[in-house]
CSV table of C-alpha atoms in Angstrom, one decimal:
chain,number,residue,atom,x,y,z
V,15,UNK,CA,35.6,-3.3,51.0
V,16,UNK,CA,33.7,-6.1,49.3
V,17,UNK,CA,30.6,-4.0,49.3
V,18,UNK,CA,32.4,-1.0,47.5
V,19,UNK,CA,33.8,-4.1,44.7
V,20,UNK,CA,30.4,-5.3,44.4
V,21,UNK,CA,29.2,-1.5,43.6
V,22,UNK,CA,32.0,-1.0,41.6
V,23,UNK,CA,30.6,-4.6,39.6
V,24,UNK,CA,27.2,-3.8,39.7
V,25,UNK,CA,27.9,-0.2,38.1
V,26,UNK,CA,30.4,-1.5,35.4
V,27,UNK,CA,27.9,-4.2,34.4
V,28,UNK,CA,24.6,-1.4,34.6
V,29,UNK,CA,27.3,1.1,31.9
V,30,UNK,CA,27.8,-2.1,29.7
V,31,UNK,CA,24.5,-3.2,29.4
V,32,UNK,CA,23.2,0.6,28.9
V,33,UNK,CA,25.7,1.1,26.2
V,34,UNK,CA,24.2,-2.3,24.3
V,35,UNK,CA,20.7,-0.7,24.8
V,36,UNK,CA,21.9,2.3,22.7
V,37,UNK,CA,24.0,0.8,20.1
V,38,UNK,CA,20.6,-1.3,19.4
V,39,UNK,CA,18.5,1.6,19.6
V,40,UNK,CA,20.8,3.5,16.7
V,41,UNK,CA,21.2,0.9,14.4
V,42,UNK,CA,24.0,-1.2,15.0
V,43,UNK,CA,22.6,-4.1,16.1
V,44,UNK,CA,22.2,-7.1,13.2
V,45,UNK,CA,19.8,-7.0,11.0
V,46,UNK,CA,17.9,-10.2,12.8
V,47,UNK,CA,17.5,-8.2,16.0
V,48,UNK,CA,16.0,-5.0,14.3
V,49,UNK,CA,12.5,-4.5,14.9
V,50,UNK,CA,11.4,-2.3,11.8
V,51,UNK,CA,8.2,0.5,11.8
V,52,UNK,CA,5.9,0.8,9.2
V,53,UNK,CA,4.3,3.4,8.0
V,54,UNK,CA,1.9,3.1,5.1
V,55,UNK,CA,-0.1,6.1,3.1
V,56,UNK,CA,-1.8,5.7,-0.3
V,57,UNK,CA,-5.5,4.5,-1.5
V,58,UNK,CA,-7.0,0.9,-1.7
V,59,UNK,CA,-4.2,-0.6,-2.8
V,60,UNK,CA,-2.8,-0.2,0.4
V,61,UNK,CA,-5.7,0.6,2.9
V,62,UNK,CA,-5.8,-2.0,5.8
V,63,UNK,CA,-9.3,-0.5,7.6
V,64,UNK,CA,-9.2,3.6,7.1
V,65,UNK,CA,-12.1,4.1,5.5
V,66,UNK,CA,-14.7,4.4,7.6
V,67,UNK,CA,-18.1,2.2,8.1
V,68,UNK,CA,-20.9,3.1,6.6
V,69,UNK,CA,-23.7,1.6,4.4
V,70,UNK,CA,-23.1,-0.3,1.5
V,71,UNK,CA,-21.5,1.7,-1.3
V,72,UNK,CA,-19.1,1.5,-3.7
V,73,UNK,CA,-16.9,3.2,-1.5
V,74,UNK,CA,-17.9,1.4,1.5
V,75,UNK,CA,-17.6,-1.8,0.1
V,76,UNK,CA,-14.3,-3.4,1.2
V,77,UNK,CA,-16.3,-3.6,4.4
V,78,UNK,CA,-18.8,-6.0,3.0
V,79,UNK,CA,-18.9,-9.6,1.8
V,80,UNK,CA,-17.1,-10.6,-0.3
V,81,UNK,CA,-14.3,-8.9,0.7
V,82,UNK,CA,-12.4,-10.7,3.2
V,83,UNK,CA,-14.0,-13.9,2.3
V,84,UNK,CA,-10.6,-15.8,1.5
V,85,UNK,CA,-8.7,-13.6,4.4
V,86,UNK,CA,-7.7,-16.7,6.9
V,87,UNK,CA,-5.6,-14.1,8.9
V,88,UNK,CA,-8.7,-12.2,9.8
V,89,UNK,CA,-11.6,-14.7,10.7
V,90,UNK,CA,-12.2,-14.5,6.4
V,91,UNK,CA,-14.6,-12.0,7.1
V,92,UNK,CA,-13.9,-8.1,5.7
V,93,UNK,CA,-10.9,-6.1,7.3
V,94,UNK,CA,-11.7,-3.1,5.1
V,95,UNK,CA,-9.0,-4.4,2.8
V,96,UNK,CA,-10.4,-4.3,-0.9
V,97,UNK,CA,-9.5,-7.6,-1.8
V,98,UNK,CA,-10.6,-11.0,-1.0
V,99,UNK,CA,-7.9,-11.6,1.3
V,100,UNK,CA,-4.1,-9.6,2.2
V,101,UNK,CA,-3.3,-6.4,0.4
V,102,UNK,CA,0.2,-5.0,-0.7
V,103,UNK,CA,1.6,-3.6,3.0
V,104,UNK,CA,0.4,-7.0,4.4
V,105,UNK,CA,3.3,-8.9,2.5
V,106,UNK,CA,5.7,-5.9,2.7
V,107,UNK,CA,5.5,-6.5,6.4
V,108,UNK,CA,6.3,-10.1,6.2
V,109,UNK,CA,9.3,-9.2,4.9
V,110,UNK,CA,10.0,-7.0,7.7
V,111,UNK,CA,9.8,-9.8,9.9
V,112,UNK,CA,6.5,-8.8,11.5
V,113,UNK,CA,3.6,-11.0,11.9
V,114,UNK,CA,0.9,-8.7,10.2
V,115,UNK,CA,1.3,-5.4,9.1
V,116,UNK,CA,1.0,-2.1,11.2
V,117,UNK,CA,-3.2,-1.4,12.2
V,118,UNK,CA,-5.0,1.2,10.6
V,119,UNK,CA,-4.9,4.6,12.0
V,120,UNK,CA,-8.7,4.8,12.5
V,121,UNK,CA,-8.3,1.7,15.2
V,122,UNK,CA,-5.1,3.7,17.2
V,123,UNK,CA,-5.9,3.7,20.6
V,124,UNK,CA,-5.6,7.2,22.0
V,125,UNK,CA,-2.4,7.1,24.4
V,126,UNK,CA,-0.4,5.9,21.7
V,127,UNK,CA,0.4,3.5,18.6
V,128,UNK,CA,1.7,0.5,18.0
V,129,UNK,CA,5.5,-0.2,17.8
V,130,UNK,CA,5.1,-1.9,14.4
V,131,UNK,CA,4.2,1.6,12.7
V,132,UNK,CA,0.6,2.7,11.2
V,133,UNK,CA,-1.2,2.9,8.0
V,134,UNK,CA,-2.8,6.3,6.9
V,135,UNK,CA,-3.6,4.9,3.4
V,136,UNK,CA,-7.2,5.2,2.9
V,137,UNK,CA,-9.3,3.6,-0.5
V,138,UNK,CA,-10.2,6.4,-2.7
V,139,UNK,CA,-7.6,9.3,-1.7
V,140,UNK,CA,-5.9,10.2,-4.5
V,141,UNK,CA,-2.5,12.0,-4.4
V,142,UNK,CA,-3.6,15.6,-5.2
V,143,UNK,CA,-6.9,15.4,-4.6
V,144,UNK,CA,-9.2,13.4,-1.7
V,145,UNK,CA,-12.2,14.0,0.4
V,146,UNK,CA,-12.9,14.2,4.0
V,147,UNK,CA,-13.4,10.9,4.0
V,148,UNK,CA,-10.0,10.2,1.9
V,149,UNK,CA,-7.8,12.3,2.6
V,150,UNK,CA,-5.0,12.9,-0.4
V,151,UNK,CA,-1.2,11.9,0.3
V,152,UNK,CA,-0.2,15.2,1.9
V,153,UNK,CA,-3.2,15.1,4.1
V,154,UNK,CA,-2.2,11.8,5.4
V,155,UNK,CA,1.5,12.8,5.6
V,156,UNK,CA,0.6,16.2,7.6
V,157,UNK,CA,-1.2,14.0,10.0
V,158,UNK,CA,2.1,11.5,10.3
V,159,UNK,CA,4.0,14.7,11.3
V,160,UNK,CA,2.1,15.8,13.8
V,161,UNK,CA,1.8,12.7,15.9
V,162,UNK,CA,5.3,12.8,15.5
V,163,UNK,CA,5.4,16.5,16.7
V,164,UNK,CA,3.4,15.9,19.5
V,165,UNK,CA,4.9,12.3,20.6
V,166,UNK,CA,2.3,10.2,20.2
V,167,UNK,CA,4.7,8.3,17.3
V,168,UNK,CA,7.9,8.0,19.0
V,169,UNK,CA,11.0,10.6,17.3
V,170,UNK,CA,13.7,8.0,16.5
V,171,UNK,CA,12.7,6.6,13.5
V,172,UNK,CA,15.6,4.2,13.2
V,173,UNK,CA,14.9,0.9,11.1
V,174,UNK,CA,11.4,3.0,9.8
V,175,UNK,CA,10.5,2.5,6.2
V,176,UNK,CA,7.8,4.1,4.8
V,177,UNK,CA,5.0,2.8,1.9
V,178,UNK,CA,3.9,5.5,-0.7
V,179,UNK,CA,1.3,3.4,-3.1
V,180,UNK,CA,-1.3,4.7,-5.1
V,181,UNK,CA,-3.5,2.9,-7.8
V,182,UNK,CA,-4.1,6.2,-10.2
V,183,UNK,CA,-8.1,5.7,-9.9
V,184,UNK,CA,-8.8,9.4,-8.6
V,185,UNK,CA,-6.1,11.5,-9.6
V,186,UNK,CA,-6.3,9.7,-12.9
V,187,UNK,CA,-10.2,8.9,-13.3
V,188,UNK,CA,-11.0,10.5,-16.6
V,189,UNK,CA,-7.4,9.7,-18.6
V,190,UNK,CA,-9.4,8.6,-21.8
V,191,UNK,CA,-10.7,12.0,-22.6
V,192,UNK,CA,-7.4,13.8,-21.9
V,193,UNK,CA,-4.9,14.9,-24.4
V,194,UNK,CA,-1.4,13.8,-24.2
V,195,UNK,CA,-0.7,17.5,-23.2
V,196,UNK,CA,-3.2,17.2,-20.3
V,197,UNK,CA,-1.8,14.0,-18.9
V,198,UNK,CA,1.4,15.4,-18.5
V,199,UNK,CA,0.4,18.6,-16.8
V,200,UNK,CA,-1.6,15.9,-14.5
V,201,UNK,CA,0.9,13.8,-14.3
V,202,UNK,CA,3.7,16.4,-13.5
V,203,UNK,CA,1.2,17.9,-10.5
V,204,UNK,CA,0.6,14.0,-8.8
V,205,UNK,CA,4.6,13.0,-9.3
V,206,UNK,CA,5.7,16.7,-7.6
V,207,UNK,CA,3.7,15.8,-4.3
V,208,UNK,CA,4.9,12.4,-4.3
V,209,UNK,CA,8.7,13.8,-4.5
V,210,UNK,CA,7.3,16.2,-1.9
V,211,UNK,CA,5.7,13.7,0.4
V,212,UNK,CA,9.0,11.5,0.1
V,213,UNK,CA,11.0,14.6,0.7
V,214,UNK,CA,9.3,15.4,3.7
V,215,UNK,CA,9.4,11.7,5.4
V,216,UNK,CA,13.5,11.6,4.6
V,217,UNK,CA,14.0,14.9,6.5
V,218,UNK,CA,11.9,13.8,9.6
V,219,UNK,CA,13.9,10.2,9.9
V,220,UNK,CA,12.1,8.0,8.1
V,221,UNK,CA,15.3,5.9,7.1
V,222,UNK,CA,14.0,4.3,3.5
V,223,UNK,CA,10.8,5.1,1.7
V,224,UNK,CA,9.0,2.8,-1.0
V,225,UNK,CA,7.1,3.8,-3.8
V,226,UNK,CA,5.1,2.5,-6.4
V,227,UNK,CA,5.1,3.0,-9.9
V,228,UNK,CA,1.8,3.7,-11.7
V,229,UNK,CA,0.2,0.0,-12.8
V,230,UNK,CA,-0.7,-0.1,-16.5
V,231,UNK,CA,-3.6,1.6,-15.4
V,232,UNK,CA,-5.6,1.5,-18.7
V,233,UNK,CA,-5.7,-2.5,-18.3
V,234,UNK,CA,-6.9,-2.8,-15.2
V,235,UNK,CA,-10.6,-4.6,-15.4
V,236,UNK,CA,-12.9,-1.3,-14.8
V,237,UNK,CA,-10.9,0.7,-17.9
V,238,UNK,CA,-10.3,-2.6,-20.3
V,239,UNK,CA,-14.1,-3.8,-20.5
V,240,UNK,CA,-15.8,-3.0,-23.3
V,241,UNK,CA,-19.2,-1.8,-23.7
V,242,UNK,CA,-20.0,-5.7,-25.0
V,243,UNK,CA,-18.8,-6.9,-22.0
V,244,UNK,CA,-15.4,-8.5,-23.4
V,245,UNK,CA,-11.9,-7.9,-21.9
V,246,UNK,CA,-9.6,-6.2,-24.3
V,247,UNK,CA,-6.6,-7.7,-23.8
V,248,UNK,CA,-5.4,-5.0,-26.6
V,249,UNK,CA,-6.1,-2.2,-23.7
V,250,UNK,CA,-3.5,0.7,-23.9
V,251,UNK,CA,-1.8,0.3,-20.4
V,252,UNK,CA,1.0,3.2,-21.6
V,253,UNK,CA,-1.1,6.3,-22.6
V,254,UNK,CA,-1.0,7.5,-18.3
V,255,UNK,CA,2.0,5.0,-17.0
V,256,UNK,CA,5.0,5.4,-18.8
V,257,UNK,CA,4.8,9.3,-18.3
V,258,UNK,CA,3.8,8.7,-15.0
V,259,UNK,CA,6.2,6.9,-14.2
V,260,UNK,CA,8.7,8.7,-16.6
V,261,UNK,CA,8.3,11.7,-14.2
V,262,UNK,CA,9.1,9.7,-11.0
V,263,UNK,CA,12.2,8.2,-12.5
V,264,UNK,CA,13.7,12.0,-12.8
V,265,UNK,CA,11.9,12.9,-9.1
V,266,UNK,CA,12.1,10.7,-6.8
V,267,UNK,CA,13.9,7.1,-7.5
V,268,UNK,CA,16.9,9.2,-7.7
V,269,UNK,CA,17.4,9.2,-3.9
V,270,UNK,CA,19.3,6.3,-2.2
V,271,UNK,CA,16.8,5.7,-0.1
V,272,UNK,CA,14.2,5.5,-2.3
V,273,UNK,CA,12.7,1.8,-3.4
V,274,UNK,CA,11.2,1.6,-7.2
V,275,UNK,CA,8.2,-1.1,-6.4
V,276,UNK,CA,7.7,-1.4,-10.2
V,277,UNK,CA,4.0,-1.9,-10.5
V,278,UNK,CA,4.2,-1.5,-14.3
V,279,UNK,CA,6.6,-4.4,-14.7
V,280,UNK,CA,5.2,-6.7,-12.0
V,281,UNK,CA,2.0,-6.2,-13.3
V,282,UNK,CA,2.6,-6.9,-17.1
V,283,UNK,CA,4.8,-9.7,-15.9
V,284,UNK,CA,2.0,-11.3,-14.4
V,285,UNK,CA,-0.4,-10.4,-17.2
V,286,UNK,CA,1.8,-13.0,-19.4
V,287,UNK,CA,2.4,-15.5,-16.3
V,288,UNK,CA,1.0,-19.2,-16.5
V,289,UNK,CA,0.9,-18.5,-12.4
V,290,UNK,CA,-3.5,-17.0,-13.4
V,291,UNK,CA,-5.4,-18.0,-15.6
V,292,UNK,CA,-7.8,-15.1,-15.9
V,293,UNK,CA,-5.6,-11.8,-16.3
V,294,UNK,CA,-7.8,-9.2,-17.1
V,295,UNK,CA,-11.1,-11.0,-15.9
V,296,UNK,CA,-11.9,-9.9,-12.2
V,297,UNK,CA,-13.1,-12.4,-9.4
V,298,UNK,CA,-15.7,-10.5,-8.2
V,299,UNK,CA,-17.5,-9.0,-11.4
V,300,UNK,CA,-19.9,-7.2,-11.4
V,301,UNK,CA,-22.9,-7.3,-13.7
V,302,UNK,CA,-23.2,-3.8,-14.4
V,303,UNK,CA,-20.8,-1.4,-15.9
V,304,UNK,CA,-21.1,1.1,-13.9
V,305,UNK,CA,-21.8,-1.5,-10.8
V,306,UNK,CA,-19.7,-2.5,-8.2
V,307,UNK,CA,-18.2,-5.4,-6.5
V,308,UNK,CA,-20.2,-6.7,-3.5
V,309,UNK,CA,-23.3,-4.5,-4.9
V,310,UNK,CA,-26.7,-6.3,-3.7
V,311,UNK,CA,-30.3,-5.2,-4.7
V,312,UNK,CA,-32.7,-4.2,-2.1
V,313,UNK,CA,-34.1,-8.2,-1.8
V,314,UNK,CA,-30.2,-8.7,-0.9
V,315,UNK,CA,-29.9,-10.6,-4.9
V,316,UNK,CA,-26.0,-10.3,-5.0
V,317,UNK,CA,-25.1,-8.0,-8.3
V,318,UNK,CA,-22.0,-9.5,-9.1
V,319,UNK,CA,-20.2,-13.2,-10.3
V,320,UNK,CA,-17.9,-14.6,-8.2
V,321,UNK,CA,-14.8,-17.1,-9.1
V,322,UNK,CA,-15.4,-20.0,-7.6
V,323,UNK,CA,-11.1,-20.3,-7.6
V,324,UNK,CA,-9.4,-16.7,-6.8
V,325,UNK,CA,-5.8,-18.0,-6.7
V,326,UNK,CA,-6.6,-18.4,-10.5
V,327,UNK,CA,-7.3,-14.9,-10.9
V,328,UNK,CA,-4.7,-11.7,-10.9
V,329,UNK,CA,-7.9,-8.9,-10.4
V,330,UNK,CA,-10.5,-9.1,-7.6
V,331,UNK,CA,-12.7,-6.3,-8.5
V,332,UNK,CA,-11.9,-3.6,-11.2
V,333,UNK,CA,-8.6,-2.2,-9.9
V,334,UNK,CA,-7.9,-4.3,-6.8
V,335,UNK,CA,-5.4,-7.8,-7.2
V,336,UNK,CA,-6.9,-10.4,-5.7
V,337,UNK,CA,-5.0,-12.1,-2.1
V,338,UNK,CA,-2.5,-14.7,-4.4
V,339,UNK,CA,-2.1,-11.2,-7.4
V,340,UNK,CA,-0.5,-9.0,-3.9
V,341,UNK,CA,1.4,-12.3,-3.1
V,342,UNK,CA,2.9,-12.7,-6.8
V,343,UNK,CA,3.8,-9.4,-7.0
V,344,UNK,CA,5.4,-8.8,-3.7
V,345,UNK,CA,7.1,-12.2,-3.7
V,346,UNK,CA,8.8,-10.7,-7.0
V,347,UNK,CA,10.8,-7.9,-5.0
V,348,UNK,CA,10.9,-9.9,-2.0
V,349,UNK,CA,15.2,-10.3,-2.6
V,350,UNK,CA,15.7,-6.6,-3.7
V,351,UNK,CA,13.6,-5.3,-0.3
V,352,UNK,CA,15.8,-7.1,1.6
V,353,UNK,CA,18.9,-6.1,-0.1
V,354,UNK,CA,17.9,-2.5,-0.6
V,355,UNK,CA,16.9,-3.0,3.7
V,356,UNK,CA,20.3,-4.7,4.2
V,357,UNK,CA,18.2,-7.6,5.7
């Protein structure tokens, strides 16, 4: 008799304890016992280690010194991050509660991934067009699906959020010699895949997605340097953005689940913040127009100027924030994440 009650215990107790298993796994545990996944696709502004090693080039170069060189969390050596320390998914994961952000999918091990998500963004994909190298957003979003197809990323995608950011450097690249008519044919092709790609994530699982708004792209360093080697702080930063943006408004931010990281106005906002003091000035500047951060001559003579403070600068290189720009800027939406999260 008392080893049928014990049974009887043991069972009840196994039922109670499988039922807390699965309320967890759908969701209804609190928000300090959820263990979010991350997954992250875009260009450099998001790229954690994608883009493969190779010699030094201007696409290679977030492998190089001296990228990486203030990056604490990573021996301050380069992380094929294009910055001089953490990059935009480093701080959204922070405020996931995870103690670095998910690895790149270049350095997945082949039975599987880790539980904290993956990044697919690589530096210089665009959003409708790439190259082998960098693949474009639906490339890098085809590839999500299928290691979710095949198992190899795990089906329930409770507590996943998913990172859509994109600088504007390729699809973008020759914006000064468009006409307004050909920006908005552009503009209306890049914003339709992005409404795609997010359409596409939502109907797998993928519980919230965040996207980024075009930064005021035409005052970024590489676009507001003039040929005399002065930053135009009268750069036109609207001519690409606000219909850019204009177009995601209508396509995608429309969805619930759908995060507006507003680029545009964190950027601007820190263009007029006491927080740096050089705004459109880069850290890492290089000599030559048409040079490149981290760009040495064949005697190894470094090409560039470096800050001898970056905290004090927004830019890195010609696009790029530095570490302390991605802090500023993420640290702005930190309360809305978490609200928009339920955190």
């Amino acid at each position: 008799m008392k080893k049928l009650l014990l049974a009887a215990v043991c069972a009840i107790l196994l039922l109670l304890n499988a039922g807390h298993v699965e309320s967890r796994r759908h969701g209804d545990s609190s928000s300090s016992e959820r263990q979010y996944k991350l997954f992250v696709f875009g260009d450099e502004y998001v790229d954690t280690g994608n883009y493969p090693v190779a010699d030094l080039t201007k696409t290679t170069r977030a492998w190089y010194y001296p990228y990486g060189s203030n990056d604490k969390d990573h021996g301050a050596t380069p992380s094929g991050r294009f910055s001089n320390g953490l990059v935009l998914p480093d701080f959204v994961a922070r405020i996931l509660g995870m103690d670095e952000s998910p690895p790149a999918e270049s350095k997945r091990e082949q039975d599987g991934v880790d539980p904290s998500g993956m990044n697919f963004a690589v530096g210089g994909a665009g959003v409708v067009a790439g190259t082998s190298e960098a693949p474009k957003l639906g490339r890098q979003v085809d590839k999500f699906k299928r290691m979710v197809r095949h198992g190899i990323i795990d089906d329930d995608l409770t507590d996943s959020v998913a990172l859509i950011a994109f600088s504007g450097r390729r699809d973008y690249e020759r914006f000064h010699d468009m006409t307004n008519t050909d920006v908005k044919a552009v503009a209306q092709d890049v914003t339709d895949k992005i409404a795609d790609a997010v359409e596409q994530l939502l109907d797998l699982g993928v519980e919230k997605v965040v996207v980024t708004t075009l930064p005021p792209l035409g005052c970024t360093p590489g676009l507001s340097k003039t040929k005399d080697g002065v930053y135009d702080a009268k750069c036109d930063g609207q001519k690409v953005t606000s219909i850019h943006n204009a177009y995601l408004e209508e396509k995608v931010f429309q969805y619930k689940d759908v995060f507006n990281l507003d680029l545009k106005a964190a950027f601007n906002r820190q263009s007029r913040s006491k927080r740096f003091k050089y705004k459109l000035e880069p850290c890492c500047d290089s000599l030559d127009q048409s040079g490149y951060c981290g760009q040495i001559t064949e005697d190894g003579e470094p090409q560039y100027n470096l800050g001898a403070k970056p905290d004090k600068f927004f830019y890195w290189d010609d696009i790029n924030p530095t570490h302390a720009g991605w802090k500023a800027v993420v640290n702005e939406f930190e309360e809305s994440i978490k609200n928009f999260l339920h955190i």
